[in-house]
Amino acid sequence: MTEADAVLIDRKKWVDAYDRDWYEKNWRESLNIGMAIEHLSASGKIGNEAREYLTGKRQEREALATQSKEELTNYLVSLTTETYQETREEIEDKYSGN
């Protein structure tokens, strides 16, 4: 195995680690939000309409977070096959207008 191959494997492991970390954090956050909504409902602090509204907002947040994560993961995976210079140029091109 060449040094370049080792670097690519290391980059892919980093993306996998990010993916696992994101999944765990997102799962915990979603669970916490859901439990908070259920607690508020069970304690009578919010009614069914508010519970349904908040649950819908939670689902919207989850969908947006998942979409964003997928876009970022795909981008990171695409970077694993590029050289440092190619990566730097792509980042500069992408963010030079901001």
Coordinates of N, CA and C in Angstrom, one line a residue:
M1 N 0.8 -1.2 0.0 CA 0.0 0.0 0.0 C 0.9 1.2 0.0
T2 N 0.5 2.2 -0.8 CA 1.3 3.4 -0.9 C 0.9 4.4 0.2
E3 N 1.7 5.4 0.3 CA 1.3 6.4 1.4 C 0.0 7.1 1.0
A4 N -0.2 7.3 -0.3 CA -1.4 8.0 -0.8 C -2.6 7.1 -0.5
D5 N -2.5 5.8 -0.7 CA -3.6 4.9 -0.3 C -3.9 5.0 1.2
A6 N -2.9 5.0 2.0 CA -3.1 5.1 3.4 C -3.8 6.4 3.8
V7 N -3.5 7.5 3.1 CA -4.1 8.7 3.4 C -5.6 8.7 3.0
L8 N -5.9 8.1 1.9 CA -7.3 7.9 1.5 C -8.1 7.1 2.4
I9 N -7.5 6.0 2.9 CA -8.2 5.1 3.9 C -8.4 5.9 5.2
D10 N -7.4 6.7 5.6 CA -7.6 7.4 6.8 C -8.7 8.5 6.7
R11 N -8.8 9.1 5.5 CA -9.8 10.1 5.3 C -11.2 9.4 5.3
K12 N -11.3 8.3 4.7 CA -12.6 7.6 4.7 C -13.0 7.2 6.1
K13 N -12.0 6.8 6.9 CA -12.3 6.4 8.3 C -12.8 7.7 9.1
W14 N -12.3 8.8 8.8 CA -12.7 10.0 9.4 C -14.1 10.4 9.0
V15 N -14.5 10.2 7.8 CA -15.9 10.4 7.4 C -16.8 9.4 8.1
D16 N -16.4 8.2 8.2 CA -17.2 7.2 8.8 C -17.4 7.5 10.3
A17 N -16.4 8.0 11.0 CA -16.4 8.4 12.4 C -17.4 9.6 12.5
Y18 N -17.3 10.5 11.6 CA -18.2 11.7 11.6 C -19.6 11.2 11.5
D19 N -19.9 10.3 10.6 CA -21.2 9.8 10.3 C -21.8 9.1 11.6
R20 N -21.0 8.3 12.2 CA -21.5 7.6 13.5 C -21.7 8.7 14.6
D21 N -20.8 9.6 14.7 CA -21.0 10.6 15.8 C -22.2 11.5 15.5
W22 N -22.4 11.9 14.3 CA -23.6 12.7 14.0 C -24.9 11.9 14.3
Y23 N -24.9 10.6 13.9 CA -26.1 9.8 14.1 C -26.4 9.7 15.6
E24 N -25.4 9.4 16.4 CA -25.6 9.3 17.9 C -26.2 10.6 18.4
K25 N -25.6 11.7 18.1 CA -26.0 13.0 18.6 C -27.4 13.4 18.2
N26 N -27.7 13.1 16.9 CA -29.0 13.5 16.4 C -30.1 12.6 17.0
W27 N -29.8 11.3 17.2 CA -30.7 10.4 17.9 C -31.0 10.9 19.3
R28 N -30.0 11.2 20.1 CA -30.2 11.7 21.4 C -31.0 13.0 21.5
E29 N -30.7 13.9 20.6 CA -31.4 15.2 20.5 C -32.9 14.9 20.2
S30 N -33.1 14.1 19.2 CA -34.5 13.8 18.8 C -35.2 13.1 20.0
L31 N -34.6 12.2 20.7 CA -35.2 11.6 21.8 C -35.5 12.6 22.9
N32 N -34.6 13.5 23.2 CA -34.8 14.5 24.3 C -36.0 15.4 23.9
I33 N -36.0 15.8 22.7 CA -37.1 16.7 22.3 C -38.5 16.0 22.4
G34 N -38.5 14.7 21.9 CA -39.7 13.9 22.0 C -40.1 13.7 23.4
M35 N -39.2 13.4 24.3 CA -39.5 13.1 25.7 C -40.1 14.4 26.4
A36 N -39.5 15.6 26.0 CA -39.9 16.8 26.6 C -41.4 17.1 26.1
I37 N -41.7 16.9 24.9 CA -43.0 17.1 24.4 C -44.0 16.2 25.1
E38 N -43.6 14.9 25.2 CA -44.5 14.0 25.9 C -44.7 14.3 27.4
H39 N -43.6 14.8 28.0 CA -43.7 15.2 29.4 C -44.7 16.4 29.6
L40 N -44.5 17.4 28.7 CA -45.4 18.6 28.7 C -46.9 18.1 28.5
S41 N -47.1 17.2 27.6 CA -48.4 16.7 27.3 C -49.0 16.0 28.5
A42 N -48.2 15.0 29.1 CA -48.7 14.2 30.2 C -48.9 15.0 31.4
S43 N -48.2 16.1 31.6 CA -48.4 16.9 32.8 C -49.5 18.0 32.6
G44 N -50.1 18.0 31.5 CA -51.2 18.9 31.2 C -50.8 20.3 30.9
K45 N -49.5 20.5 30.6 CA -49.0 21.9 30.3 C -49.3 22.3 28.9
I46 N -49.5 21.3 28.0 CA -49.9 21.6 26.6 C -51.0 20.6 26.3
G47 N -51.9 21.0 25.4 CA -52.9 20.2 24.9 C -52.5 19.3 23.7
N48 N -53.5 18.5 23.2 CA -53.2 17.7 22.1 C -52.8 18.4 20.8
E49 N -53.5 19.6 20.6 CA -53.1 20.4 19.4 C -51.7 20.9 19.5
A50 N -51.3 21.4 20.6 CA -49.9 21.8 20.8 C -48.9 20.7 20.7
R51 N -49.3 19.5 21.2 CA -48.4 18.4 21.1 C -48.2 17.9 19.7
E52 N -49.3 17.9 18.9 CA -49.2 17.5 17.5 C -48.4 18.5 16.7
Y53 N -48.6 19.8 17.0 CA -47.8 20.9 16.4 C -46.3 20.7 16.6
L54 N -46.0 20.6 17.9 CA -44.6 20.4 18.3 C -44.0 19.2 17.7
T55 N -44.7 18.1 17.7 CA -44.2 16.8 17.1 C -44.0 17.0 15.6
G56 N -44.8 17.8 14.9 CA -44.6 18.0 13.5 C -43.4 18.9 13.3
K57 N -43.1 19.9 14.2 CA -41.9 20.7 14.1 C -40.7 19.9 14.3
R58 N -40.8 18.9 15.3 CA -39.7 18.0 15.6 C -39.3 17.2 14.3
Q59 N -40.4 16.7 13.7 CA -40.2 15.9 12.5 C -39.6 16.7 11.3
E60 N -40.0 17.9 11.2 CA -39.4 18.8 10.2 C -37.9 19.1 10.5
R61 N -37.6 19.3 11.7 CA -36.2 19.5 12.1 C -35.4 18.3 11.8
E62 N -35.9 17.1 12.1 CA -35.2 15.9 11.8 C -35.0 15.7 10.3
A63 N -36.0 16.0 9.5 CA -35.8 15.8 8.1 C -34.8 16.8 7.5
L64 N -34.8 18.0 8.0 CA -33.8 19.0 7.6 C -32.4 18.6 8.0
A65 N -32.3 18.2 9.3 CA -31.0 17.8 9.8 C -30.4 16.6 9.0
T66 N -31.3 15.6 8.7 CA -30.9 14.5 7.9 C -30.4 14.8 6.5
Q67 N -31.2 15.7 5.9 CA -30.8 16.2 4.5 C -29.5 16.9 4.6
S68 N -29.3 17.8 5.5 CA -28.0 18.5 5.6 C -26.9 17.6 5.9
K69 N -27.1 16.6 6.7 CA -26.0 15.6 7.1 C -25.7 14.8 5.8
E70 N -26.7 14.4 5.0 CA -26.4 13.6 3.8 C -25.6 14.4 2.8
E71 N -26.0 15.7 2.7 CA -25.2 16.6 1.7 C -23.8 16.7 2.2
L72 N -23.6 17.0 3.5 CA -22.2 17.1 4.0 C -21.4 15.8 3.9
T73 N -22.0 14.7 4.2 CA -21.3 13.4 4.1 C -20.9 13.2 2.6
N74 N -21.8 13.4 1.7 CA -21.5 13.2 0.3 C -20.3 14.1 -0.1
Y75 N -20.3 15.3 0.4 CA -19.3 16.3 0.0 C -18.0 15.8 0.7
L76 N -18.0 15.3 1.9 CA -16.8 14.8 2.5 C -16.2 13.6 1.8
V77 N -17.1 12.7 1.4 CA -16.7 11.5 0.7 C -16.0 11.9 -0.6
S78 N -16.6 12.9 -1.3 CA -16.0 13.4 -2.6 C -14.6 13.9 -2.3
L79 N -14.4 14.5 -1.2 CA -13.0 15.1 -0.9 C -12.0 14.0 -0.6
T80 N -12.5 12.8 -0.2 CA -11.5 11.7 0.1 C -10.7 11.3 -1.0
T81 N -11.1 11.5 -2.3 CA -10.4 11.1 -3.4 C -9.5 12.2 -4.0
E82 N -9.6 13.4 -3.5 CA -8.9 14.5 -4.1 C -7.6 14.7 -3.3
T83 N -6.6 15.4 -4.0 CA -5.4 15.7 -3.3 C -5.6 17.0 -2.5
Y84 N -4.7 17.3 -1.7 CA -4.8 18.5 -0.8 C -5.0 19.7 -1.7
Q85 N -4.2 19.9 -2.8 CA -4.4 21.0 -3.6 C -5.7 21.1 -4.3
E86 N -6.3 20.0 -4.7 CA -7.6 20.0 -5.3 C -8.6 20.3 -4.3
T87 N -8.5 19.8 -3.1 CA -9.4 20.1 -2.1 C -9.4 21.6 -1.7
R88 N -8.2 22.2 -1.6 CA -8.1 23.6 -1.2 C -8.7 24.4 -2.3
E89 N -8.4 24.1 -3.6 CA -9.0 24.9 -4.7 C -10.5 24.8 -4.7
E90 N -11.0 23.7 -4.5 CA -12.5 23.5 -4.4 C -13.1 24.3 -3.3
I91 N -12.5 24.3 -2.1 CA -13.0 25.1 -1.0 C -13.0 26.5 -1.3
E92 N -11.8 27.0 -1.9 CA -11.7 28.4 -2.2 C -12.7 28.8 -3.2
D93 N -12.9 28.0 -4.2 CA -13.9 28.3 -5.3 C -15.3 28.4 -4.7
K94 N -15.6 27.5 -3.8 CA -16.9 27.4 -3.2 C -17.2 28.6 -2.3
Y95 N -16.3 29.0 -1.6 CA -16.5 30.1 -0.6 C -15.9 31.4 -0.9
S96 N -15.3 31.6 -2.1 CA -14.7 32.9 -2.4 C -15.7 34.0 -2.6
G97 N -17.0 33.7 -2.9 CA -18.0 34.7 -3.1 C -18.7 35.1 -1.8
N98 N -18.3 34.4 -0.7 CA -19.0 34.7 0.6 C -18.2 35.7 1.4

